[in-house]
CSV table of N, CA and C in Angstrom, one decimal:
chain,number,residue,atom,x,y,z
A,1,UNK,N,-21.8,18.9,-64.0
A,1,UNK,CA,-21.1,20.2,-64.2
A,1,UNK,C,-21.7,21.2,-63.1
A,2,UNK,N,-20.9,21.7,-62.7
A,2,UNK,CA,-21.1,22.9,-61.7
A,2,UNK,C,-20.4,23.8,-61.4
A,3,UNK,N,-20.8,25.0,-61.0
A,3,UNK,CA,-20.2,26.0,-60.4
A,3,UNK,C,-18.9,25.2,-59.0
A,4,UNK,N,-19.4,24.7,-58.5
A,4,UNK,CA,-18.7,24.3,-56.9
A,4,UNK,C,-17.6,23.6,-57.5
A,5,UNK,N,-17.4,23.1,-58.8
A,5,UNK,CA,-16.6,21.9,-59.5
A,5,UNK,C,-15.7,23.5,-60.0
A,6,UNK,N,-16.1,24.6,-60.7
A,6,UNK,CA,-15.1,25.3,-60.8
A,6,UNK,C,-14.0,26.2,-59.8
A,7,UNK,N,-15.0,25.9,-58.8
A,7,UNK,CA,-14.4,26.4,-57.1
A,7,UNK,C,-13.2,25.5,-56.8
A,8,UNK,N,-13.3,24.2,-56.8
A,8,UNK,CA,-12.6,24.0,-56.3
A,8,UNK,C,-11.0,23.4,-57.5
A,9,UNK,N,-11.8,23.7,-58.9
A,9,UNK,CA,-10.1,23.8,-59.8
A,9,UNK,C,-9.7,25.0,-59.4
A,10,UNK,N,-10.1,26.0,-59.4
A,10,UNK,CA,-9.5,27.2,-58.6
A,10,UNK,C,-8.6,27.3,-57.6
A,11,UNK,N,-9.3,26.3,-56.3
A,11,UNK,CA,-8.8,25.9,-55.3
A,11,UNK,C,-7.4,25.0,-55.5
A,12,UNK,N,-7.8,24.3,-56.4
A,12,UNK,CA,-6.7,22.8,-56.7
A,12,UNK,C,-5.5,23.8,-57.7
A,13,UNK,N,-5.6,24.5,-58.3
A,13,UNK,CA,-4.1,24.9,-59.2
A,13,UNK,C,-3.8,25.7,-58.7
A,14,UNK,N,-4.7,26.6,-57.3
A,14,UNK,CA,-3.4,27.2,-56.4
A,14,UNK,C,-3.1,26.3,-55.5
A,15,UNK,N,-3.5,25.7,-55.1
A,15,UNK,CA,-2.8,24.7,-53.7
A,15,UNK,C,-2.3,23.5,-54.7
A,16,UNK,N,-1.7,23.1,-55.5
A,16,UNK,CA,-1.3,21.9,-55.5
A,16,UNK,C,-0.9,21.9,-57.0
A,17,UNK,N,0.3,21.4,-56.8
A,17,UNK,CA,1.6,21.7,-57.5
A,17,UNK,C,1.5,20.7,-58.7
A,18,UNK,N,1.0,18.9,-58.3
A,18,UNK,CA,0.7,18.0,-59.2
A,18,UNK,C,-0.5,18.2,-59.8
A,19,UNK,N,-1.2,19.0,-59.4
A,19,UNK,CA,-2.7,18.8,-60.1
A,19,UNK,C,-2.1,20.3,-61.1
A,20,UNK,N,-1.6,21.2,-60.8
A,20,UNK,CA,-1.6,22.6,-61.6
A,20,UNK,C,-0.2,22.2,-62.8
A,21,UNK,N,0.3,21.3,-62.6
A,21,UNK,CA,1.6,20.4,-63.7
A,21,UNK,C,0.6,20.1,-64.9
A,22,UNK,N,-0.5,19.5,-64.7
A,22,UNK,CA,-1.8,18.1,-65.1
A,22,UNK,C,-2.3,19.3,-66.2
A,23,UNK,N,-2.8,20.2,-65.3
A,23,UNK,CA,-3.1,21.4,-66.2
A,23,UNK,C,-1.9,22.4,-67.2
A,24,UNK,N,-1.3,22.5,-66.6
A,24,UNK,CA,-0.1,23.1,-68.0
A,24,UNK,C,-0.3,21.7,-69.0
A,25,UNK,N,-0.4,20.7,-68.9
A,25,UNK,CA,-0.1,19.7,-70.2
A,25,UNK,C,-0.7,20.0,-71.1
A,26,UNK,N,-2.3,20.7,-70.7
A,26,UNK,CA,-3.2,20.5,-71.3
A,26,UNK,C,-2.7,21.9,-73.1
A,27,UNK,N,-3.3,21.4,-73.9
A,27,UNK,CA,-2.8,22.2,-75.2
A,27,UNK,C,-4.0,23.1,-75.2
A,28,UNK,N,-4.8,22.9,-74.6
A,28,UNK,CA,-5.9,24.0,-75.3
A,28,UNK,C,-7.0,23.6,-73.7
A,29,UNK,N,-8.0,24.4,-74.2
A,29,UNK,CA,-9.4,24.7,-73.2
A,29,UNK,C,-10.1,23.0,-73.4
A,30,UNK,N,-10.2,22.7,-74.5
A,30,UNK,CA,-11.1,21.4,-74.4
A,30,UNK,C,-10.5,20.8,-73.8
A,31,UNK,N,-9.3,20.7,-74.4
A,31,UNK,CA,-8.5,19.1,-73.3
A,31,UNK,C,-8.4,19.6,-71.7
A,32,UNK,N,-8.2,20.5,-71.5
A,32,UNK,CA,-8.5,21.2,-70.2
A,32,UNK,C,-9.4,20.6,-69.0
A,33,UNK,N,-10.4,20.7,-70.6
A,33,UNK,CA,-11.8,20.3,-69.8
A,33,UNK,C,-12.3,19.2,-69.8
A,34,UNK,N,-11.9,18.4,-70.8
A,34,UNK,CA,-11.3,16.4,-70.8
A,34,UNK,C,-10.5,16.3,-69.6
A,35,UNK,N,-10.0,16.7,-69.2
A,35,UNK,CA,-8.9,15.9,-68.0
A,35,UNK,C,-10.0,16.4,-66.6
A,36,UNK,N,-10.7,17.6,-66.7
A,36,UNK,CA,-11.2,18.0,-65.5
A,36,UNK,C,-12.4,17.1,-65.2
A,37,UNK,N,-12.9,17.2,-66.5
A,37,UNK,CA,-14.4,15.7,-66.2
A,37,UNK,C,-13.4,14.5,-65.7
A,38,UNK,N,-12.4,14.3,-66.4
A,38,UNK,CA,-12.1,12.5,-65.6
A,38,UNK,C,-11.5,12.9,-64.1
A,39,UNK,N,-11.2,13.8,-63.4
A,39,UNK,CA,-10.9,13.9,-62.7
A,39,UNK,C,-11.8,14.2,-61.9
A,40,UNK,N,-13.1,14.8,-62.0
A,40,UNK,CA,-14.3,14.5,-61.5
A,40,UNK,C,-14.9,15.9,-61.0
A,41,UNK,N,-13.9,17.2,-61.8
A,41,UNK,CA,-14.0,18.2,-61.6
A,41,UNK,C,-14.7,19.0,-62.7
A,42,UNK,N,-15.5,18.5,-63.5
A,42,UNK,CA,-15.8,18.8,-64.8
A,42,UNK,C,-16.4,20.2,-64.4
A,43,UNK,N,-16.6,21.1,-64.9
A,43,UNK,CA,-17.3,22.4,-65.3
A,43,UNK,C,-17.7,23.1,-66.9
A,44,UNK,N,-18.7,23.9,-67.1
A,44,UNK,CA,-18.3,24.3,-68.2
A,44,UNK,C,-17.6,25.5,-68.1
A,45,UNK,N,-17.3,25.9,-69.4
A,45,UNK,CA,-16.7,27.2,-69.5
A,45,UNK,C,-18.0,28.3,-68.8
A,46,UNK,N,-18.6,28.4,-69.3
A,46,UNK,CA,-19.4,29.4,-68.7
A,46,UNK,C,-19.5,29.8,-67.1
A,47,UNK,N,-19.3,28.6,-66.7
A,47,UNK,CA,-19.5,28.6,-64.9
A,47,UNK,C,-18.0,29.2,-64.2
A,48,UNK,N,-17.1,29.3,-65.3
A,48,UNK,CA,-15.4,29.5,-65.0
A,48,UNK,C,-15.9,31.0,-63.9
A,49,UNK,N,-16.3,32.2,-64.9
A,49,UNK,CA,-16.6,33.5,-64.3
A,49,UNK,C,-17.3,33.7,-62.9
A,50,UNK,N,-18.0,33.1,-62.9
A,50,UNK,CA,-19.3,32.9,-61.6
A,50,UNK,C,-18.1,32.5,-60.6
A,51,UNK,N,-18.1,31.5,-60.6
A,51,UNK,CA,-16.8,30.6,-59.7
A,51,UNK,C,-15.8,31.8,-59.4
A,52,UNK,N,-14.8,32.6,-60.4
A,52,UNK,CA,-14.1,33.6,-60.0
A,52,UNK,C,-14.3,34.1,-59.2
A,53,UNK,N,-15.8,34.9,-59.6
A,53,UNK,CA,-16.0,36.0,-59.1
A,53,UNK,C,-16.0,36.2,-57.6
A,54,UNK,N,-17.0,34.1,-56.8
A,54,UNK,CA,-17.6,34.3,-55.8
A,54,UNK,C,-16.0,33.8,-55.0
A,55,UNK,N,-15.4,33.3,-55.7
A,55,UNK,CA,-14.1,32.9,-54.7
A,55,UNK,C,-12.6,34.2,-54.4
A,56,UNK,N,-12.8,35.3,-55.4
A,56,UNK,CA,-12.2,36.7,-55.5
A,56,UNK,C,-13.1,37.1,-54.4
A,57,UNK,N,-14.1,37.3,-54.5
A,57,UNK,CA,-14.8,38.1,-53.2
A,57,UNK,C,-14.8,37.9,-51.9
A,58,UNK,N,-14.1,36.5,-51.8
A,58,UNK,CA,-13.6,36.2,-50.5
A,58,UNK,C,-12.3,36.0,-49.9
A,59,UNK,N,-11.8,36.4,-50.9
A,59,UNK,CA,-10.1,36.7,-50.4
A,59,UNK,C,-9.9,37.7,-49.5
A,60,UNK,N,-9.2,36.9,-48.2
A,60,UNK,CA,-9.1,38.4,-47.1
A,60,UNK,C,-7.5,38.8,-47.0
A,61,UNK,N,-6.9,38.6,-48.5
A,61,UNK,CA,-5.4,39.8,-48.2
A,61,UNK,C,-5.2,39.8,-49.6
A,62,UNK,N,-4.7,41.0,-50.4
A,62,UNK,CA,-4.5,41.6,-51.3
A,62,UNK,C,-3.6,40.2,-52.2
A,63,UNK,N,-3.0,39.9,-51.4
A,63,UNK,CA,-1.9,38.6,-51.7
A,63,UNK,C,-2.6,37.2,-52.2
A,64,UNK,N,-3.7,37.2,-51.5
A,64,UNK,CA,-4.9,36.0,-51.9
A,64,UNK,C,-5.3,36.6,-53.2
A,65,UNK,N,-5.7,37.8,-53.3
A,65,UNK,CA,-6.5,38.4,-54.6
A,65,UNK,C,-5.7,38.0,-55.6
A,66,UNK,N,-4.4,38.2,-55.9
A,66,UNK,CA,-3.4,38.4,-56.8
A,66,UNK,C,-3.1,36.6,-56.8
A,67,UNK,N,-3.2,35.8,-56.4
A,67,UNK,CA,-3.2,34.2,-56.6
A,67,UNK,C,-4.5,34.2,-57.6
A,68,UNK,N,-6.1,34.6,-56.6
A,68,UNK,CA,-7.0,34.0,-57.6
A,68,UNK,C,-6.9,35.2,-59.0
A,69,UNK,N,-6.7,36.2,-59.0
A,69,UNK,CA,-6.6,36.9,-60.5
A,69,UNK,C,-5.3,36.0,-61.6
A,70,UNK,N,-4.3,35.2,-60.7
A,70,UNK,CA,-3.3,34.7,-61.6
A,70,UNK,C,-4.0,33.5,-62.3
A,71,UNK,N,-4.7,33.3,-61.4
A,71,UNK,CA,-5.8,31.6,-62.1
A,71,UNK,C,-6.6,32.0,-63.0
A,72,UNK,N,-7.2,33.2,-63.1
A,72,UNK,CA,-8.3,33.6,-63.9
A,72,UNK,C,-7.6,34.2,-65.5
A,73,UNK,N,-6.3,34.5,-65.0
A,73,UNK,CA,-4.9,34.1,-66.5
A,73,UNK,C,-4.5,33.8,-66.7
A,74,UNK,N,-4.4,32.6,-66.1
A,74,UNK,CA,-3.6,30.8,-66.7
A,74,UNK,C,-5.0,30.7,-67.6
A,75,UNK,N,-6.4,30.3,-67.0
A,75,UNK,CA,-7.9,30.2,-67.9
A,75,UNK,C,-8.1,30.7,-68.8
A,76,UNK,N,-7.5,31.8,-68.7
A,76,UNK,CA,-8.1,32.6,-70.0
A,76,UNK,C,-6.9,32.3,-71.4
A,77,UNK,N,-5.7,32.1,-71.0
A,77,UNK,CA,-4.7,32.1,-72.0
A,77,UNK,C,-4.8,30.6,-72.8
A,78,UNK,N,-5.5,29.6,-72.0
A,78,UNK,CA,-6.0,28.3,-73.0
A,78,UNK,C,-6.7,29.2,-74.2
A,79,UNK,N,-6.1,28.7,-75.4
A,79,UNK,CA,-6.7,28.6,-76.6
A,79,UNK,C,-8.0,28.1,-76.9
């Protein structure tokens, strides 16, 4: 588990269409986080914020910001 594993689901459900599908299936946060370990992206929840925070702080256009704040509300709305 790591922070860099939440960097780059961040990364993966804005760039990529099949992996962000993989994620809507999911019904809740655990299963979430079942599909992210076998995919070899595992993180815990705790590392989700850290990860935000350091990949929001490097968005260089207001339009980047508003992608990573949409990912930080798809995460949060898992049950």
């Amino acid at each position: 588990m790591s922070v860099n594993n939440a960097i780059q689901f961040i990364r993966r459900i804005t760039d990529d269409k099949d992996f962000r599908k993989i994620c809507y299936q999911c019904n809740n946060k655990q299963e979430l986080h079942e599909m992210l370990d076998e995919s070899g992206v595992g993180f815990i929840p705790e590392e989700f914020p850290i990860a935000f925070d350091m990949v929001h702080l490097r968005c260089q256009t207001v339009e980047e910001a508003d992608l990573i704040k949409q990912v930080e509300v798809i995460y949060s709305i898992f049950p």
